[in-house]
Amino acid sequence: MTAVRSETTPGRLTEQTAAISFPAGFTWGAATAAYQIEGAAAEDGRTPSIWDTFSHTPGKVRNGDTGDIAADHYHRFRDDVALMADLGLNAYRFSISWPRVQPTGRGPAVERGLDFYRALADELLEKGITPVATLYHWDLPQELEDAGGWPVRDTAERFTDYAAIMAEALGDRVKIWTTFNEPWCSAFLGYGSGVHAPGRTEPDAALKAAHHLNLAHGRAIGVLRSTLPATAQTSITLNLHQVRPLTDSAEDLDAARRIDAVGNRIFTGPVLNGAYPADLLEDTAHLVDWGTLVQDGDLAEISRPIDLLGINYYTPTLVSAPDGAVPAGEASRNDAHGKSDHSPWPGSEQVVFHLPPGETTAMGWAIDDTGLHDLLLAVGREHPNLPLMVTENGAAFDDYLDPKGAVNDPERIAYLHGHLSAVHRAIADGVDVRGYFLWSLMDNFEWAYGYSKRFGAVYVDYSTQRRIPKSSARWYADVIGRHGLPPVDGLA
């Protein structure tokens, strides 16, 4: 995909004086991930995932936090679904813990693990909430990583078997399926920069992992299609980078091209177009032998048609060519993907990342809703017949309980209002956007940041596991109820 220059400015709240309505049938949802909320890490047959191992490794996660208990959703899911119903959610996007249902990544499933997801889906359906299942949100069974992980082709075979198990178990309940959430993070943060599990820093392994994630996606789509009812929908969710060059110089434009290739088109190319882009192959030819890595038939499998494309967006990506020597680890300091002396951009380690101007979230990410509009517009123009879903969007802020026991987060309300306005603008521009999933339903284990960052619309008091809807949750419930956005003076 290519970058789209924005002709708008972020934070357009002052321009909206009337309420905004969304199209009929637009889905309002919220999203979570298994390792971030479930807890029960060693119960009912579940074995360690790479994130269990990573979080228990000293120095890998802030404050030594782990997902052992998290938000205890495994034991509290019925209360959490009731909370979703109170907010009026149309849909709930959750992920399945692979080691909870197939502990070694091989062989038969554990029925107790399947029963949890059956019960969760049943509870959602009873409350009129559509379950949206993601097969993989980063929690590879540790035994498969011990055998080589995603850089090894056999892991794609194992994922295909796992997809078949889940389709058979939940196919009568779940009608929307996502193969992978943000495979870019799995490949390049897990095997490139090492800031995510399994914490490896091998540029060639990161590229191999990307291909095998693509292959696993395509094969899983084949299994889902052969097992699920014809009415079921299949998808993949990508965290596409809205790449912008710092200037219009040829050097900066080439830097943007490079990051677009390894940040976006390494997935959209084979998945949506049936081929890896030639410039990506050229940029990375010194790291991997693509002719050997990509075997006959792979691209045909990877490019099996999907029904929806999920897009996750938080902040734009601003890049330039290097100005002089770039010290090791410096180039990617402002790429919004954590700090490491190792780059998650194999073949383009020299590209410099800049913090875009303006306000930032507690993650240090620039707040710019035009990036979401521009990203949706770019994808919509390149793939006009493919419906889109915003499957993650949200922000972390320094939320706290006030003396009255409430959590007021006007910054998050402003963020959501701006980004939902951007979605509406994209729809008005002709992009087929079918829904929006807020990240996240509740505060949770925020990967390498542990519990230090709060993205939830619902505050979680981890000492008591009490759930407290923030003011943004009440605002979002109002948005859902009116099927649109209030005028700016209705933000509070």
Coordinates of C-alpha atoms in Angstrom, one line a residue:
M1 CA 0.0 0.0 0.0
T2 CA 1.1 3.6 -0.4
A3 CA 1.1 6.5 1.9
V4 CA -1.7 9.1 1.5
R5 CA -0.9 12.7 2.3
S6 CA -3.5 14.1 4.7
E7 CA -5.2 17.4 3.9
T8 CA -6.8 17.5 7.3
T9 CA -5.5 18.1 10.7
P10 CA -5.7 15.9 13.8
G11 CA -8.1 16.8 16.6
R12 CA -11.0 18.2 14.5
L13 CA -13.4 18.2 17.5
T14 CA -14.1 21.9 17.2
E15 CA -15.5 21.5 13.7
Q16 CA -18.3 19.1 14.6
T17 CA -21.4 21.0 15.8
A18 CA -24.0 18.3 14.9
A19 CA -24.4 14.7 15.8
I20 CA -23.0 12.1 13.3
S21 CA -24.9 9.0 12.3
F22 CA -23.2 5.7 11.1
P23 CA -24.7 3.5 8.4
A24 CA -27.3 0.9 9.3
G25 CA -25.7 -2.4 10.3
F26 CA -22.4 -0.8 11.4
T27 CA -21.0 -3.0 14.2
W28 CA -20.0 -1.5 17.6
G29 CA -17.6 -3.8 19.5
A30 CA -14.7 -4.1 21.9
A31 CA -11.7 -6.3 21.9
T32 CA -9.4 -8.2 24.2
A33 CA -6.7 -10.9 24.0
A34 CA -6.5 -14.2 25.9
Y35 CA -3.1 -13.8 27.6
Q36 CA -3.9 -10.2 28.5
I37 CA -7.0 -10.9 30.5
E38 CA -7.7 -14.6 31.1
G39 CA -5.3 -15.6 33.9
A40 CA -5.7 -19.2 35.0
A41 CA -2.3 -19.8 33.4
A42 CA -1.8 -23.3 34.7
E43 CA -5.5 -24.4 35.2
D44 CA -7.5 -27.1 33.4
G45 CA -4.6 -28.4 31.3
R46 CA -3.2 -25.2 30.0
T47 CA 0.6 -25.2 29.5
P48 CA 3.0 -22.3 29.0
S49 CA 3.0 -20.1 25.9
I50 CA 5.9 -18.1 24.8
W51 CA 4.4 -15.1 26.7
D52 CA 4.4 -17.1 29.9
T53 CA 8.1 -17.9 29.4
F54 CA 8.9 -14.4 28.4
S55 CA 7.1 -12.6 31.2
H56 CA 8.7 -14.9 33.8
T57 CA 12.2 -14.1 32.4
P58 CA 13.7 -11.4 34.6
G59 CA 14.0 -8.0 32.9
K60 CA 11.7 -8.7 30.0
V61 CA 8.5 -7.2 31.4
R62 CA 8.2 -4.0 33.4
N63 CA 8.0 -4.6 37.2
G64 CA 8.3 -8.4 36.6
D65 CA 4.6 -8.5 35.8
T66 CA 3.1 -11.7 34.3
G67 CA -0.2 -12.8 32.9
D68 CA -0.6 -15.5 35.5
I69 CA -3.8 -13.9 36.9
A70 CA -4.3 -10.8 34.7
A71 CA -7.9 -9.7 34.9
D72 CA -9.0 -13.2 35.9
H73 CA -11.5 -13.3 33.0
Y74 CA -11.3 -17.1 33.0
H75 CA -13.3 -17.2 36.2
R76 CA -15.2 -14.0 35.7
F77 CA -16.3 -14.1 32.1
R78 CA -20.0 -14.2 32.9
D79 CA -19.8 -11.0 34.8
D80 CA -17.7 -9.5 32.1
V81 CA -20.2 -10.5 29.4
A82 CA -22.9 -8.9 31.6
L83 CA -20.8 -5.7 31.6
M84 CA -20.6 -5.9 27.8
A85 CA -24.4 -6.1 27.6
D86 CA -24.7 -3.1 29.9
L87 CA -22.6 -1.1 27.5
G88 CA -24.7 -2.3 24.6
L89 CA -22.0 -3.9 22.6
N90 CA -23.0 -5.5 19.3
A91 CA -19.9 -7.7 19.1
Y92 CA -17.0 -8.9 21.2
R93 CA -13.6 -9.8 19.7
F94 CA -11.7 -12.2 21.8
S95 CA -8.7 -14.5 21.1
I96 CA -8.4 -18.2 21.9
S97 CA -5.4 -19.3 23.9
W98 CA -3.8 -22.0 21.8
P99 CA -2.0 -23.7 24.8
R100 CA -5.4 -23.8 26.6
V101 CA -7.0 -26.0 24.0
Q102 CA -4.0 -27.8 22.5
P103 CA -1.3 -27.6 25.2
T104 CA 1.7 -28.9 23.2
G105 CA 0.5 -27.4 19.9
R106 CA 0.1 -31.0 18.7
G107 CA -2.4 -33.8 19.0
P108 CA -6.0 -33.8 20.4
A109 CA -7.6 -30.9 22.1
V110 CA -8.3 -30.6 25.9
E111 CA -12.0 -30.5 26.3
R112 CA -11.9 -28.3 29.4
G113 CA -10.2 -25.7 27.3
L114 CA -12.7 -25.9 24.5
D115 CA -15.6 -25.9 27.1
F116 CA -14.4 -22.5 28.3
Y117 CA -14.7 -20.9 24.8
R118 CA -18.0 -22.7 24.2
A119 CA -19.4 -21.3 27.4
L120 CA -18.1 -17.8 26.6
A121 CA -19.7 -17.9 23.1
D122 CA -23.0 -19.2 24.5
E123 CA -23.0 -16.4 27.1
L124 CA -22.4 -13.8 24.4
L125 CA -25.1 -15.1 22.2
E126 CA -27.5 -15.2 25.1
K127 CA -26.9 -11.5 25.6
G128 CA -27.3 -10.7 21.9
I129 CA -23.6 -10.1 21.4
T130 CA -21.9 -11.5 18.3
P131 CA -18.7 -13.5 19.2
V132 CA -15.7 -12.7 17.0
A133 CA -12.9 -15.2 17.5
T134 CA -9.2 -14.6 16.8
L135 CA -7.2 -17.9 16.6
Y136 CA -3.9 -16.3 17.4
H137 CA -3.0 -13.3 19.4
W138 CA 0.7 -14.0 20.1
D139 CA 0.5 -17.0 22.5
L140 CA 2.4 -19.7 20.7
P141 CA 2.7 -22.9 22.8
Q142 CA 6.2 -23.0 24.2
E143 CA 6.8 -26.5 23.0
L144 CA 6.4 -25.3 19.4
E145 CA 8.9 -22.4 20.0
D146 CA 11.3 -25.0 21.5
A147 CA 11.0 -26.8 18.1
G148 CA 11.9 -23.6 16.3
G149 CA 8.8 -21.4 16.4
W150 CA 7.4 -19.4 13.5
P151 CA 10.7 -19.3 11.6
V152 CA 10.2 -23.0 11.1
R153 CA 7.8 -24.2 8.4
D154 CA 6.3 -26.9 10.5
T155 CA 4.7 -24.4 12.8
A156 CA 2.3 -23.4 10.0
E157 CA 1.3 -27.1 9.8
R158 CA 0.6 -27.2 13.5
F159 CA -1.5 -24.0 13.2
T160 CA -3.6 -25.5 10.5
D161 CA -4.4 -28.5 12.7
Y162 CA -5.3 -26.1 15.6
A163 CA -7.6 -24.1 13.3
A164 CA -9.4 -27.3 12.3
I165 CA -9.9 -28.1 16.0
M166 CA -11.4 -24.7 16.8
A167 CA -13.6 -24.6 13.7
E168 CA -15.1 -27.9 14.6
A169 CA -15.6 -26.9 18.3
L170 CA -17.1 -23.4 17.8
G171 CA -18.3 -23.4 14.2
D172 CA -21.9 -23.7 15.3
R173 CA -21.6 -20.6 17.5
V174 CA -19.0 -18.3 16.0
K175 CA -19.7 -16.8 12.6
I176 CA -16.8 -14.3 12.3
W177 CA -13.2 -15.8 12.4
T178 CA -9.8 -14.1 12.3
T179 CA -6.7 -16.1 11.8
F180 CA -4.0 -13.8 13.1
N181 CA -3.9 -10.6 15.1
E182 CA -1.0 -8.4 14.0
P183 CA 1.4 -11.0 12.5
W184 CA 3.9 -8.1 12.0
C185 CA 4.3 -7.9 15.7
S186 CA 4.7 -11.7 16.0
A187 CA 7.4 -11.8 13.4
F188 CA 9.3 -8.6 13.8
L189 CA 8.9 -7.7 17.5
G190 CA 9.2 -11.4 18.5
Y191 CA 12.1 -12.4 16.3
G192 CA 13.6 -9.1 15.2
S193 CA 13.8 -6.5 18.0
G194 CA 13.1 -9.0 20.7
V195 CA 10.8 -6.7 22.7
H196 CA 8.0 -9.3 22.5
A197 CA 8.0 -13.0 23.1
P198 CA 10.0 -15.1 22.3
G199 CA 12.6 -12.3 22.5
R200 CA 14.8 -13.4 19.7
T201 CA 16.9 -10.9 17.7
E202 CA 17.5 -12.6 14.4
P203 CA 16.6 -10.5 11.3
D204 CA 16.6 -13.6 9.0
A205 CA 14.3 -15.5 11.4
A206 CA 11.9 -12.5 11.5
L207 CA 11.5 -12.6 7.7
K208 CA 11.1 -16.4 7.8
A209 CA 8.5 -16.0 10.5
A210 CA 6.5 -13.5 8.4
H211 CA 6.3 -16.0 5.5
H212 CA 5.2 -18.9 7.7
L213 CA 2.6 -16.7 9.4
N214 CA 1.3 -15.8 6.0
L215 CA 1.3 -19.5 5.0
A216 CA -0.4 -20.5 8.2
H217 CA -3.1 -17.9 7.6
G218 CA -3.8 -19.2 4.1
R219 CA -3.9 -22.8 5.1
A220 CA -6.2 -22.0 8.1
I221 CA -8.5 -20.1 5.7
G222 CA -8.8 -23.3 3.7
V223 CA -9.6 -25.3 6.8
L224 CA -12.1 -22.8 8.0
R225 CA -13.9 -22.7 4.6
S226 CA -14.1 -26.5 4.5
T227 CA -15.4 -26.8 8.0
L228 CA -17.6 -23.7 8.8
P229 CA -21.1 -23.0 7.5
A230 CA -21.2 -21.1 4.2
T231 CA -22.5 -18.0 6.1
A232 CA -19.3 -17.7 8.3
Q233 CA -16.9 -14.9 7.5
T234 CA -13.1 -15.2 7.6
S235 CA -10.5 -12.5 8.1
I236 CA -7.0 -11.5 9.2
T237 CA -6.2 -8.4 11.3
L238 CA -3.2 -6.4 10.3
N239 CA -1.6 -3.4 12.2
L240 CA -0.9 -1.6 9.0
H241 CA 1.5 1.3 9.4
Q242 CA 0.3 4.7 8.1
V243 CA 3.7 5.7 6.8
R244 CA 4.5 9.3 6.1
P245 CA 7.8 10.7 4.9
L246 CA 9.3 13.5 6.9
T247 CA 9.8 15.6 3.7
D248 CA 9.1 15.1 0.0
S249 CA 12.8 14.5 -0.8
A250 CA 13.6 11.5 -2.9
E251 CA 15.6 10.0 0.1
D252 CA 12.7 10.4 2.5
L253 CA 10.2 9.0 0.0
D254 CA 12.4 6.0 -0.4
A255 CA 12.6 5.6 3.4
A256 CA 8.8 5.5 3.5
R257 CA 8.7 3.0 0.7
R258 CA 11.1 0.7 2.6
I259 CA 9.0 0.8 5.8
D260 CA 5.8 0.4 3.8
A261 CA 7.3 -2.7 2.3
V262 CA 8.5 -4.5 5.5
G263 CA 5.7 -3.0 7.6
N264 CA 2.7 -3.5 5.4
R265 CA 3.2 -5.0 2.0
I266 CA 5.0 -8.1 3.3
F267 CA 1.5 -9.2 4.4
T268 CA -0.9 -7.4 2.1
G269 CA 1.2 -8.4 -1.0
P270 CA 0.8 -12.2 -0.6
V271 CA -2.5 -12.2 1.3
L272 CA -4.4 -9.8 -1.0
N273 CA -2.4 -9.8 -4.3
G274 CA -0.8 -13.3 -4.3
A275 CA 2.8 -12.1 -4.5
Y276 CA 5.5 -10.5 -2.3
P277 CA 6.5 -7.1 -3.6
A278 CA 9.7 -7.0 -5.7
D279 CA 11.2 -4.1 -3.8
L280 CA 10.8 -6.0 -0.5
L281 CA 12.6 -9.0 -1.9
E282 CA 15.4 -6.7 -3.2
D283 CA 15.7 -4.9 0.2
T284 CA 16.0 -8.2 2.1
A285 CA 17.8 -10.5 -0.4
H286 CA 21.0 -10.3 1.7
L287 CA 19.1 -11.8 4.7
V288 CA 17.0 -14.6 3.2
D289 CA 16.8 -16.7 0.1
W290 CA 13.2 -16.0 -0.9
G291 CA 13.4 -18.5 -3.8
T292 CA 14.0 -21.3 -1.3
L293 CA 11.8 -19.9 1.5
V294 CA 8.7 -19.5 -0.7
Q295 CA 7.8 -23.0 -2.0
D296 CA 5.6 -23.9 -5.0
G297 CA 2.0 -23.4 -4.1
D298 CA 2.6 -21.2 -1.1
L299 CA 1.3 -18.0 -2.7
A300 CA -1.8 -19.7 -4.0
E301 CA -2.6 -20.9 -0.4
I302 CA -1.7 -17.6 1.2
S303 CA -4.0 -15.6 -1.2
R304 CA -7.1 -17.6 -0.5
P305 CA -10.0 -15.0 -0.5
I306 CA -11.1 -13.6 2.8
D307 CA -14.4 -11.9 3.6
L308 CA -13.1 -9.0 5.8
L309 CA -9.9 -7.3 6.5
G310 CA -9.3 -6.1 10.1
I311 CA -7.2 -3.0 10.6
N312 CA -5.6 -1.9 13.8
Y313 CA -4.5 1.7 14.2
Y314 CA -3.1 3.8 17.0
T315 CA -0.7 6.3 15.6
P316 CA 1.0 7.3 12.3
T317 CA 4.6 6.4 11.4
L318 CA 6.9 9.3 10.4
V319 CA 10.2 8.4 8.7
S320 CA 13.2 9.8 7.0
A321 CA 16.5 8.8 5.5
P322 CA 19.4 8.9 7.8
D323 CA 21.2 12.2 8.3
G324 CA 24.7 11.0 8.9
A325 CA 25.7 7.8 10.9
V326 CA 22.8 6.3 12.9
P327 CA 24.0 4.7 16.2
A328 CA 22.9 1.1 16.8
G329 CA 19.3 1.0 18.1
E330 CA 18.7 4.7 17.5
A331 CA 16.9 4.5 14.2
S332 CA 13.8 2.8 15.5
R333 CA 13.5 4.7 18.8
N334 CA 10.4 6.6 17.7
D335 CA 8.6 3.8 15.8
A336 CA 6.1 3.2 18.6
H337 CA 7.3 -0.4 19.0
G338 CA 9.4 -0.4 22.1
K339 CA 13.1 0.1 22.9
S340 CA 15.7 -2.2 21.7
D341 CA 19.2 -2.2 20.3
H342 CA 18.0 -4.5 17.6
S343 CA 15.7 -3.2 14.8
P344 CA 12.4 -4.7 13.9
W345 CA 12.9 -3.5 10.3
P346 CA 15.2 -6.0 8.6
G347 CA 16.8 -4.7 5.5
S348 CA 15.9 -1.1 6.4
E349 CA 17.6 -0.7 9.8
Q350 CA 19.0 2.7 8.6
V351 CA 15.6 4.4 8.3
V352 CA 15.1 7.0 11.0
F353 CA 11.7 7.3 12.8
H354 CA 10.4 10.6 14.2
L355 CA 7.8 11.4 16.8
P356 CA 5.0 13.1 15.0
P357 CA 4.1 16.6 16.4
G358 CA 1.2 17.1 18.8
E359 CA -0.2 15.5 21.9
T360 CA 0.7 12.0 22.9
T361 CA -0.8 9.2 24.9
A362 CA 0.7 7.6 28.0
M363 CA 2.5 5.2 25.6
G364 CA 4.3 8.2 24.0
W365 CA 2.3 7.7 20.8
A366 CA 1.3 10.7 18.8
I367 CA -2.5 11.4 18.7
D368 CA -3.5 11.9 15.1
D369 CA -6.9 10.7 13.8
T370 CA -6.1 11.7 10.3
G371 CA -3.8 8.7 10.1
L372 CA -6.7 6.4 10.6
H373 CA -8.7 8.1 7.9
D374 CA -5.8 8.1 5.5
L375 CA -5.1 4.5 6.1
L376 CA -8.7 3.4 5.5
L377 CA -8.8 5.5 2.4
A378 CA -5.6 4.0 1.0
V379 CA -6.7 0.4 1.7
G380 CA -10.2 1.0 0.4
R381 CA -8.9 2.5 -2.8
E382 CA -6.5 -0.4 -3.5
H383 CA -9.0 -3.1 -2.5
P384 CA -12.5 -1.6 -3.2
N385 CA -14.3 -4.9 -3.0
L386 CA -12.9 -6.0 0.4
P387 CA -15.0 -4.9 3.4
L388 CA -12.9 -3.4 6.3
M389 CA -13.3 -3.5 10.0
V390 CA -11.4 -1.3 12.5
T391 CA -10.5 -4.2 14.9
E392 CA -8.4 -2.2 17.3
N393 CA -8.2 1.5 18.2
G394 CA -7.8 3.2 21.5
A395 CA -5.3 4.9 23.8
A396 CA -3.6 4.5 27.1
F397 CA -3.8 7.3 29.6
D398 CA -2.8 7.6 33.3
D399 CA -6.2 6.6 34.7
Y400 CA -6.8 6.6 38.4
L401 CA -9.7 6.2 40.9
D402 CA -10.8 9.6 42.3
P403 CA -11.9 10.0 45.9
K404 CA -15.5 9.2 44.9
G405 CA -14.4 5.9 43.3
A406 CA -14.9 7.0 39.8
V407 CA -12.5 7.1 36.8
N408 CA -12.8 10.1 34.6
D409 CA -10.8 9.9 31.3
P410 CA -11.8 12.9 29.1
E411 CA -8.6 12.5 27.1
R412 CA -9.7 9.0 26.0
I413 CA -13.2 10.3 25.1
A414 CA -11.6 13.0 22.9
Y415 CA -9.3 10.4 21.3
L416 CA -12.2 8.0 20.5
H417 CA -14.4 10.8 19.3
G418 CA -11.7 12.0 16.9
H419 CA -10.9 8.5 15.6
L420 CA -14.5 7.6 15.1
S421 CA -15.0 10.8 13.3
A422 CA -12.1 9.7 11.0
V423 CA -13.9 6.4 10.4
H424 CA -17.1 8.3 9.5
R425 CA -15.1 10.5 7.1
A426 CA -13.7 7.4 5.4
I427 CA -17.1 5.9 5.0
A428 CA -18.3 9.2 3.5
D429 CA -15.4 9.0 1.1
G430 CA -16.7 5.6 -0.1
V431 CA -14.7 3.2 2.0
D432 CA -16.7 0.1 3.0
V433 CA -16.0 0.0 6.8
R434 CA -18.3 -2.4 8.5
G435 CA -17.5 -1.9 12.2
Y436 CA -15.3 -0.6 15.0
F437 CA -13.8 -2.5 17.9
L438 CA -12.6 -0.4 20.8
W439 CA -9.2 -1.5 22.3
S440 CA -9.7 -2.4 25.0
L441 CA -12.8 -3.5 26.8
M442 CA -10.9 -3.5 30.1
D443 CA -7.5 -2.7 31.5
N444 CA -5.1 -5.7 31.1
F445 CA -1.6 -7.0 30.9
E446 CA -0.1 -4.7 28.3
W447 CA 2.7 -7.1 27.1
A448 CA 6.2 -5.8 27.9
Y449 CA 4.7 -2.8 29.8
G450 CA 3.0 -5.2 32.3
Y451 CA 0.2 -3.5 34.2
S452 CA 1.7 0.0 34.0
K453 CA -0.4 1.0 31.0
R454 CA -4.2 1.1 30.9
F455 CA -6.0 1.0 27.6
G456 CA -9.4 -0.1 28.9
A457 CA -12.8 1.6 28.9
V458 CA -13.3 -0.3 32.1
Y459 CA -10.9 0.2 35.0
V460 CA -9.6 -3.0 36.7
D461 CA -8.5 -2.8 40.3
Y462 CA -6.1 -5.7 40.2
S463 CA -5.9 -6.1 44.0
T464 CA -9.7 -6.9 44.1
Q465 CA -10.5 -7.6 40.4
R466 CA -13.3 -5.1 40.7
R467 CA -14.5 -3.7 37.3
I468 CA -15.3 0.1 37.3
P469 CA -16.5 1.6 34.0
K470 CA -14.6 4.8 33.2
S471 CA -16.4 7.8 31.8
S472 CA -15.3 6.7 28.4
A473 CA -17.2 3.5 28.8
R474 CA -20.4 5.5 29.5
W475 CA -19.6 7.7 26.5
Y476 CA -19.1 4.7 24.3
A477 CA -22.4 3.2 25.5
D478 CA -24.1 6.4 24.5
V479 CA -22.5 6.3 21.0
I480 CA -23.7 2.8 20.6
G481 CA -27.2 3.7 21.8
R482 CA -27.5 6.6 19.3
H483 CA -25.6 4.7 16.6
G484 CA -23.4 7.7 16.1
L485 CA -21.4 10.5 17.6
P486 CA -22.8 13.3 19.8
P487 CA -21.9 16.9 18.9
V488 CA -18.7 18.1 20.5
D489 CA -20.6 19.8 23.4
G490 CA -21.8 16.3 24.2
L491 CA -18.4 14.8 24.8
A492 CA -18.4 15.0 28.6

